[in-house]
Amino acid sequence: MTPLPYPIEKWTHPDQRARLLELLKEKSYIEGEVKLASGKISNFYIDCRQTSLNAEGAYLIGQIFYRWIEHMGKNPDAVGGMTMGADPLVTATSVTSYLESNPIGGFLIRKEPKGHGTGKQLEGNGSLKEGAHVILLEDVVTTGGSTIRAIEACRKEGLVVTDVFCLVDRMEGGAENIAVRDVLLTPLFTRKDFLKIGE
């Protein structure tokens, strides 16, 4: 596995990250030409939902993301992300935080505001006040387009976003594009962790 620039061994069980990578390779990695959300054509795809919606995968993600937040001392008022990829990540992290007696709420961001009812774009953020600190969760980041839309949607509602945690960074400019918005992208894995099974 690619070494991380921060001491993961200090805040999570040493086998959890390795096991999660195994699951991603087994359940989520797809080799073959595919069009990405960014519009780019790639010869591999990582469908993280196949892992994040798996019982063991959800457990590991909840454990790792919660410990990550706790260790880094971010103390967010909530975690959220763009539907649908972030839905299971947000739920797993929030549930884990409750089990650890440190409940962190969750919210989801629609790609567009609802065309009916309240017309909301953010769901589950009713208890968040202007100025609330939130961390965004992502499954895969490529160029960062959807993440940037999520950041902008949060800021429109008066929420403060400083960090994005993601499962996989494809290392195709996303971190740099997100950094322009004064937000730090921190990945758990990068494309280098999958190079042995496909470029």
Coordinates of C-alpha atoms in Angstrom, one line a residue:
M1 CA 0.0 0.0 0.0
T2 CA 1.1 3.6 -0.7
P3 CA 2.5 5.1 2.5
L4 CA 0.4 8.0 3.8
P5 CA 1.9 11.4 4.8
Y6 CA 0.2 11.1 8.2
P7 CA 0.6 8.3 10.8
I8 CA -2.5 6.2 10.2
E9 CA -1.1 3.5 12.5
K10 CA -1.7 5.8 15.5
W11 CA -5.4 6.1 15.0
T12 CA -6.7 2.9 13.4
H13 CA -6.2 -0.8 13.7
P14 CA -3.3 -1.7 11.4
D15 CA -5.2 -4.4 9.6
Q16 CA -8.3 -2.3 8.8
R17 CA -6.8 -0.2 6.0
A18 CA -5.3 -3.3 4.4
R19 CA -8.6 -5.2 4.6
L20 CA -10.5 -2.3 3.1
L21 CA -8.1 -2.1 0.2
E22 CA -8.6 -5.9 -0.3
L23 CA -12.4 -5.3 -0.5
L24 CA -12.0 -2.4 -2.9
K25 CA -9.8 -4.5 -5.2
E26 CA -12.1 -7.5 -5.0
K27 CA -15.5 -5.7 -5.2
S28 CA -15.0 -2.3 -6.7
Y29 CA -12.2 -2.4 -9.2
I30 CA -13.3 -2.8 -12.8
E31 CA -10.9 -3.0 -15.7
G32 CA -12.0 -1.8 -19.1
E33 CA -12.9 1.4 -20.9
V34 CA -15.4 3.6 -19.1
K35 CA -16.5 7.2 -19.2
L36 CA -16.0 9.0 -15.9
A37 CA -18.1 11.7 -14.3
S38 CA -15.5 14.2 -15.4
G39 CA -16.1 13.3 -19.0
K40 CA -12.7 11.6 -19.3
I41 CA -12.3 8.1 -20.7
S42 CA -10.4 5.7 -18.4
N43 CA -9.2 2.1 -18.8
F44 CA -10.3 1.4 -15.2
Y45 CA -13.1 2.3 -12.8
I46 CA -13.5 2.1 -9.1
D47 CA -17.1 1.6 -8.1
C48 CA -16.7 2.2 -4.3
R49 CA -20.4 1.6 -3.7
Q50 CA -19.9 -2.1 -4.2
T51 CA -17.7 -1.9 -1.1
S52 CA -19.3 0.9 0.9
L53 CA -22.7 -0.9 0.7
N54 CA -21.2 -4.2 1.7
A55 CA -21.6 -4.9 5.5
E56 CA -17.9 -5.4 6.2
G57 CA -16.9 -2.5 3.9
A58 CA -19.4 -0.1 5.6
Y59 CA -18.1 -1.2 9.1
L60 CA -14.5 -0.6 8.1
I61 CA -15.2 2.8 6.4
G62 CA -17.1 4.0 9.5
Q63 CA -14.3 2.9 11.8
I64 CA -11.5 4.4 9.7
F65 CA -13.2 7.7 8.8
Y66 CA -14.4 8.3 12.4
R67 CA -10.9 7.6 13.9
W68 CA -9.4 9.8 11.2
I69 CA -11.6 12.7 12.1
E70 CA -11.0 12.1 15.8
H71 CA -7.2 11.8 15.6
M72 CA -6.9 14.9 13.4
G73 CA -8.9 16.9 15.9
K74 CA -11.2 18.4 13.3
N75 CA -14.3 18.3 15.6
P76 CA -16.8 18.9 12.8
D77 CA -20.4 19.8 13.5
A78 CA -21.4 17.3 10.7
V79 CA -20.0 15.2 7.8
G80 CA -21.7 15.3 4.4
G81 CA -21.2 14.7 0.8
M82 CA -22.6 14.5 -2.7
T83 CA -25.3 11.9 -3.3
M84 CA -25.0 9.1 -4.1
G85 CA -21.4 8.1 -3.7
A86 CA -21.1 9.8 -0.3
D87 CA -24.4 8.4 1.1
P88 CA -23.0 5.2 2.6
L89 CA -19.8 6.9 3.8
V90 CA -21.7 9.6 5.7
T91 CA -24.1 7.1 7.2
A92 CA -21.3 4.7 8.3
T93 CA -19.2 7.5 9.8
S94 CA -22.2 9.1 11.7
V95 CA -23.4 5.7 13.1
T96 CA -19.8 4.9 14.3
S97 CA -19.6 8.3 16.0
Y98 CA -22.8 7.6 17.9
L99 CA -21.5 4.2 19.0
E100 CA -18.4 5.9 20.3
S101 CA -20.6 8.4 22.3
N102 CA -19.5 11.3 20.2
P103 CA -22.3 11.8 17.8
I104 CA -21.6 13.6 14.5
G105 CA -24.6 14.4 12.3
G106 CA -24.7 13.8 8.6
F107 CA -26.2 15.5 5.6
L108 CA -26.4 14.9 1.9
I109 CA -26.0 17.2 -1.1
R110 CA -28.2 16.8 -4.2
K111 CA -26.6 17.5 -7.6
E112 CA -29.3 20.1 -8.1
P113 CA -31.8 21.8 -5.7
K114 CA -35.1 19.9 -5.5
G115 CA -37.6 21.0 -8.1
H116 CA -40.5 20.7 -5.7
G117 CA -41.4 21.1 -2.0
T118 CA -38.8 23.2 -0.1
G119 CA -36.4 23.3 -3.1
K120 CA -33.5 22.2 -0.9
Q121 CA -30.2 21.1 -2.2
L122 CA -28.8 20.0 1.2
E123 CA -30.8 17.3 3.1
G124 CA -30.3 16.7 6.8
N125 CA -28.6 20.0 7.6
G126 CA -31.6 21.5 9.4
S127 CA -29.8 21.5 12.8
L128 CA -26.7 23.2 11.4
K129 CA -26.4 26.9 11.9
E130 CA -24.5 29.4 9.7
G131 CA -20.8 29.1 10.4
A132 CA -21.0 25.4 11.3
H133 CA -17.8 23.4 10.5
V134 CA -18.4 20.4 8.2
I135 CA -16.1 17.8 6.6
L136 CA -17.0 16.5 3.2
L137 CA -16.6 12.8 2.4
E138 CA -16.0 11.4 -1.1
D139 CA -15.7 8.0 -2.6
V140 CA -13.5 8.7 -5.6
V141 CA -12.0 12.0 -6.7
T142 CA -10.8 12.5 -10.3
T143 CA -10.7 16.2 -11.3
G144 CA -12.7 17.3 -8.3
G145 CA -15.6 18.7 -10.2
S146 CA -18.4 17.1 -8.1
T147 CA -16.5 17.9 -4.9
I148 CA -16.2 21.5 -5.8
R149 CA -19.9 21.7 -6.5
A150 CA -20.5 20.2 -3.0
I151 CA -18.2 22.8 -1.5
E152 CA -20.0 25.6 -3.2
A153 CA -23.4 24.2 -2.2
C154 CA -22.3 24.1 1.5
R155 CA -20.9 27.6 1.4
K156 CA -24.1 28.9 -0.1
E157 CA -25.8 27.7 3.0
G158 CA -23.2 29.4 5.2
L159 CA -21.3 26.2 6.2
V160 CA -17.6 26.2 6.6
V161 CA -15.7 23.6 4.6
T162 CA -12.0 23.1 5.2
D163 CA -11.4 19.4 4.5
V164 CA -12.5 16.6 2.2
F165 CA -11.7 13.0 3.1
C166 CA -11.9 10.5 0.2
L167 CA -11.5 6.8 -0.2
V168 CA -9.6 7.0 -3.5
D169 CA -7.8 9.9 -5.3
R170 CA -7.2 9.0 -8.9
M171 CA -4.5 11.7 -9.0
E172 CA -5.8 13.5 -12.0
G173 CA -5.8 17.1 -10.7
G174 CA -8.6 16.9 -8.2
A175 CA -6.5 17.7 -5.1
E176 CA -5.0 20.8 -6.9
N177 CA -8.4 22.0 -8.1
I178 CA -9.9 21.6 -4.7
A179 CA -7.0 23.4 -3.0
V180 CA -7.8 26.5 -5.1
R181 CA -11.0 26.7 -3.0
D182 CA -8.9 26.7 0.2
V183 CA -9.9 23.1 1.0
L184 CA -7.5 20.2 1.6
L185 CA -8.2 16.9 0.0
T186 CA -6.8 13.9 2.0
P187 CA -7.2 10.4 0.5
L188 CA -7.1 7.1 2.2
F189 CA -5.8 5.4 -1.1
T190 CA -4.6 6.6 -4.4
R191 CA -4.5 5.1 -7.9
K192 CA -1.0 3.9 -7.0
D193 CA -2.6 1.3 -4.7
F194 CA -4.4 -0.2 -7.7
L195 CA -1.6 -0.1 -10.3
K196 CA -0.6 -3.7 -9.9
I197 CA -4.0 -4.7 -11.2
G198 CA -4.3 -2.1 -13.9
E199 CA -2.9 1.2 -15.0

